[in-house]
CSV table of C-alpha atoms in Angstrom, one decimal:
chain,number,residue,atom,x,y,z
I,1,MET,CA,-0.1,0.1,0.0
I,2,THR,CA,1.7,3.3,-0.9
I,3,VAL,CA,1.4,5.9,1.6
I,4,ASP,CA,1.6,9.7,0.5
I,5,PRO,CA,4.0,12.2,2.1
I,6,ASP,CA,1.4,13.8,4.5
I,7,GLU,CA,0.3,10.5,6.0
I,8,ALA,CA,3.9,9.6,6.6
I,9,ARG,CA,4.7,12.5,8.5
I,10,ARG,CA,1.7,12.0,10.8
I,11,LEU,CA,2.9,8.5,11.4
I,12,LEU,CA,6.3,9.3,12.0
I,13,GLU,CA,5.0,12.3,14.4
I,14,ARG,CA,2.6,9.8,16.3
I,15,GLU,CA,5.6,6.9,16.8
I,16,LEU,CA,8.3,9.6,18.2
I,17,GLU,CA,5.4,10.4,20.8
I,18,ARG,CA,5.9,7.0,22.4
I,19,SER,CA,7.5,6.9,25.6
I,20,GLU,CA,10.6,4.8,24.2
I,21,TYR,CA,11.8,8.0,22.5
I,22,ASP,CA,11.7,10.2,25.6
I,23,GLY,CA,15.5,10.5,25.8
I,24,ALA,CA,15.3,11.7,22.1
I,25,HIS,CA,13.2,15.0,23.2
I,26,VAL,CA,15.0,18.4,23.0
I,27,THR,CA,16.6,19.4,26.1
I,28,TRP,CA,17.6,22.7,27.7
I,29,TRP,CA,21.0,22.2,26.4
I,30,ASP,CA,19.7,22.0,22.5
I,31,ARG,CA,17.5,25.2,23.3
I,32,ALA,CA,20.7,27.1,24.5
I,33,SER,CA,22.8,25.9,21.8
I,34,ARG,CA,20.4,26.9,19.1
I,35,SER,CA,20.0,30.3,20.4
I,36,PHE,CA,23.4,30.8,20.6
I,37,LEU,CA,24.0,29.6,17.1
I,38,ASP,CA,20.9,32.0,15.9
I,39,TRP,CA,22.7,35.0,17.8
I,40,LEU,CA,25.8,34.4,15.8
I,41,GLY,CA,24.1,33.9,12.7
I,42,SER,CA,22.5,37.2,13.2
I,43,PHE,CA,25.7,39.2,12.8
I,44,ARG,CA,25.6,39.4,9.1
I,45,ALA,CA,28.5,40.4,6.9
I,46,ASP,CA,27.2,43.8,6.0
I,47,GLY,CA,26.3,44.6,9.8
I,48,LEU,CA,29.7,44.4,11.4
I,49,GLY,CA,30.2,48.1,10.6
I,50,SER,CA,27.1,48.9,12.8
I,51,PRO,CA,28.1,50.8,16.0
I,52,VAL,CA,27.0,48.2,18.3
I,53,VAL,CA,28.7,45.6,17.0
I,54,ALA,CA,31.7,48.2,16.9
I,55,HIS,CA,31.4,48.8,20.5
I,56,THR,CA,30.9,45.2,21.6
I,57,LEU,CA,34.1,44.2,19.7
I,58,LEU,CA,36.2,47.0,21.5
I,59,TRP,CA,35.0,46.2,24.9
I,60,ILE,CA,35.6,42.5,24.2
I,61,ALA,CA,39.1,43.4,22.7
I,62,VAL,CA,39.5,45.5,26.2
I,63,VAL,CA,38.8,42.4,28.4
I,64,VAL,CA,41.1,40.4,26.5
I,65,LEU,CA,44.0,42.9,26.7
I,66,VAL,CA,43.1,43.2,30.4
I,67,ALA,CA,43.5,39.4,31.0
I,68,VAL,CA,46.8,39.4,29.0
I,69,VAL,CA,48.4,42.0,31.3
I,70,VAL,CA,47.1,40.3,34.9
I,71,LEU,CA,48.6,37.1,33.3
I,72,VAL,CA,51.9,38.5,32.8
I,73,VAL,CA,52.1,40.3,35.8
I,74,VAL,CA,51.2,37.1,37.7
I,75,ALA,CA,53.7,35.0,36.0
I,76,ARG,CA,56.5,37.1,35.8
I,77,GLY,CA,55.8,39.9,38.6
I,78,LEU,CA,55.4,37.2,41.6
I,79,PRO,CA,58.4,35.0,41.7
I,80,ARG,CA,60.4,38.0,41.8
I,81,ARG,CA,58.5,39.4,45.0
I,82,ARG,CA,58.9,36.0,46.5
I,83,ALA,CA,62.5,35.8,46.0
I,84,ARG,CA,62.6,39.3,47.8
I,85,LEU,CA,60.7,37.9,50.6
I,86,ALA,CA,62.3,34.8,51.0
I,87,GLY,CA,65.6,36.4,52.4
I,88,THR,CA,63.8,37.8,55.3
I,89,ASP,CA,60.6,35.4,55.8
I,90,THR,CA,62.2,33.0,58.4
I,91,GLY,CA,60.7,31.3,61.3
I,92,GLY,CA,62.1,29.1,64.2
I,93,VAL,CA,64.4,26.7,64.2
I,94,PHE,CA,62.3,24.0,66.2
I,95,ASP,CA,58.8,22.7,64.9
I,96,ASP,CA,56.5,22.8,67.8
I,97,ASP,CA,56.4,19.0,68.3
I,98,ASP,CA,60.1,19.1,68.1
I,99,LEU,CA,60.9,18.1,71.8
I,100,ARG,CA,64.2,15.7,71.1
I,101,PRO,CA,67.1,16.2,73.7
I,102,ALA,CA,70.3,17.6,72.0
I,103,ARG,CA,72.1,14.3,71.7
I,104,ALA,CA,69.4,12.5,70.1
I,105,ILE,CA,69.1,15.2,67.4
I,106,ALA,CA,73.0,15.3,66.9
I,107,ASP,CA,72.4,11.3,66.4
I,108,ASP,CA,70.1,11.8,63.8
I,109,ALA,CA,71.8,14.5,62.0
I,110,ARG,CA,74.8,11.8,62.0
I,111,THR,CA,72.6,9.2,60.5
I,112,ALA,CA,71.2,11.5,58.0
I,113,LEU,CA,74.8,12.7,56.5
I,114,ARG,CA,75.7,8.9,56.4
I,115,SER,CA,72.8,8.3,54.4
I,116,GLY,CA,73.4,11.0,51.9
I,117,ASP,CA,70.5,13.4,53.3
I,118,TRP,CA,72.6,16.3,53.4
I,119,SER,CA,69.8,18.7,53.8
I,120,ARG,CA,68.4,16.7,56.9
I,121,ALA,CA,71.9,16.7,58.0
I,122,VAL,CA,72.1,20.4,57.8
I,123,LEU,CA,68.7,21.2,59.8
I,124,ASP,CA,69.4,18.8,62.5
I,125,GLY,CA,72.4,19.7,63.1
I,126,TYR,CA,72.0,23.2,63.5
I,127,ARG,CA,68.9,22.3,65.5
I,128,ALA,CA,71.4,20.0,67.7
I,129,LEU,CA,73.6,23.1,68.3
I,130,ALA,CA,70.8,25.3,69.3
I,131,ARG,CA,69.1,22.5,71.7
I,132,GLY,CA,72.5,21.8,73.1
I,133,LEU,CA,73.1,25.6,74.2
I,134,GLY,CA,69.7,25.6,75.6
I,135,GLU,CA,70.2,22.4,77.5
I,136,ARG,CA,73.8,23.9,78.9
I,137,ASP,CA,71.9,27.4,80.0
I,138,LEU,CA,74.1,29.3,77.8
I,139,VAL,CA,71.4,30.7,75.2
I,140,PRO,CA,67.9,30.5,76.4
I,141,ASP,CA,65.8,28.1,74.2
I,142,VAL,CA,63.1,30.7,73.4
I,143,PRO,CA,60.6,29.3,71.2
I,144,GLY,CA,60.3,30.4,67.8
I,145,ALA,CA,64.0,32.1,68.2
I,146,THR,CA,65.6,32.1,64.6
I,147,ALA,CA,68.8,30.6,63.5
I,148,ARG,CA,70.3,33.9,63.1
I,149,ALA,CA,69.3,35.2,66.6
I,150,ILE,CA,70.4,31.8,68.1
I,151,ALA,CA,74.1,32.6,66.1
I,152,GLY,CA,74.2,36.1,67.4
I,153,ARG,CA,73.7,35.3,70.9
I,154,ALA,CA,76.0,32.1,70.9
I,155,ALA,CA,78.6,34.1,69.5
I,156,VAL,CA,78.7,36.2,72.5
I,157,VAL,CA,79.6,33.0,74.7
I,158,PHE,CA,82.0,31.5,72.0
I,159,PRO,CA,83.6,34.6,70.2
I,160,ALA,CA,85.9,32.3,68.5
I,161,GLU,CA,83.3,30.7,66.5
I,162,ALA,CA,81.3,33.6,65.6
I,163,THR,CA,82.0,32.9,62.0
I,164,ARG,CA,81.2,29.5,61.7
I,165,LEU,CA,78.2,29.9,64.1
I,166,ASP,CA,76.7,32.5,61.3
I,167,ARG,CA,77.5,30.8,58.4
I,168,ALA,CA,75.8,27.5,60.0
I,169,ALA,CA,72.5,29.4,60.8
I,170,ALA,CA,72.8,31.0,57.2
I,171,THR,CA,73.1,27.6,56.0
I,172,PHE,CA,70.3,26.1,57.9
I,173,ASP,CA,67.6,29.2,57.0
I,174,ALA,CA,68.8,28.5,53.0
I,175,VAL,CA,68.0,24.8,53.4
I,176,ARG,CA,64.8,25.3,55.5
I,177,TYR,CA,63.2,28.3,54.1
I,178,LEU,CA,64.4,29.2,50.7
I,179,GLY,CA,64.4,25.5,49.5
I,180,ALA,CA,68.0,25.0,48.8
I,181,ALA,CA,69.7,21.7,48.5
I,182,ALA,CA,72.5,21.3,50.9
I,183,THR,CA,75.9,19.9,49.7
I,184,GLU,CA,77.8,17.2,51.8
I,185,ALA,CA,80.3,20.0,52.2
I,186,ALA,CA,77.8,22.4,54.1
I,187,ALA,CA,76.2,19.5,56.1
I,188,ARG,CA,79.9,18.7,57.3
I,189,ASP,CA,80.5,22.2,58.1
I,190,VAL,CA,77.2,22.3,60.3
I,191,LEU,CA,77.7,19.3,62.1
I,192,ASP,CA,81.4,20.3,62.7
I,193,THR,CA,80.3,23.5,64.1
I,194,GLU,CA,78.0,21.8,66.5
I,195,HIS,CA,80.7,19.5,67.5
I,196,ALA,CA,83.3,22.5,68.1
I,197,VAL,CA,80.9,24.7,70.3
I,198,ARG,CA,79.6,21.3,72.3
I,199,THR,CA,83.0,20.9,73.2
I,200,ALA,CA,84.5,24.5,73.6
I,201,ARG,CA,84.8,26.4,77.1
I,202,PRO,CA,82.6,29.1,77.2
I,203,VAL,CA,84.1,32.4,77.7
I,204,ARG,CA,81.1,33.3,80.0
I,205,THR,CA,78.7,31.2,81.8
I,206,THR,CA,75.4,33.6,82.5
I,207,PRO,CA,73.1,33.3,79.3
I,208,ALA,CA,73.6,35.6,76.5
I,209,VAL,CA,69.8,37.0,76.1
I,210,PRO,CA,68.8,39.6,73.6
I,211,ALA,CA,69.0,43.6,74.6
């Protein structure tokens, strides 16, 4: 039996109304996409020179330019700012939960040195030095004291080691706060400084406190 085109269309519409075809219904995304495409299609070639279109394109260009400038500033400006802050933004020598005695810290530092973990050897080596000074009541074990502050106070008690103390403090800060990778020589220098201070006789026995 021959079916004319109108009848065929009606049969197809009736078939598509069945529940099996619910998943094929037009969704909100389909409608939004179609609206966006229709909007794009409204910009005819002869309409690009209109004031409204020119004004819109100008604002788009300004927004894109500002976004590019912001990205350049973020990409190039912040690293330099972090580098400037890194030299002064240092904290305490010890973590809040680090209650190890000086001997245990020194043992950990020597273990790290033997295993090739030179950065850990630097950190624990200087911590052993600082904790040892506190245990001997030569430098107050002030919570949050920086490596530079401890070195400065220790230099009053051990003036002959002032240069090595300052160098050890700088090495500690570089590893802990600047992310520098320690060398074996630097790690050994910090541990040697810790040993020298631990075995030296202080020139004064009263604690060196900040002014």
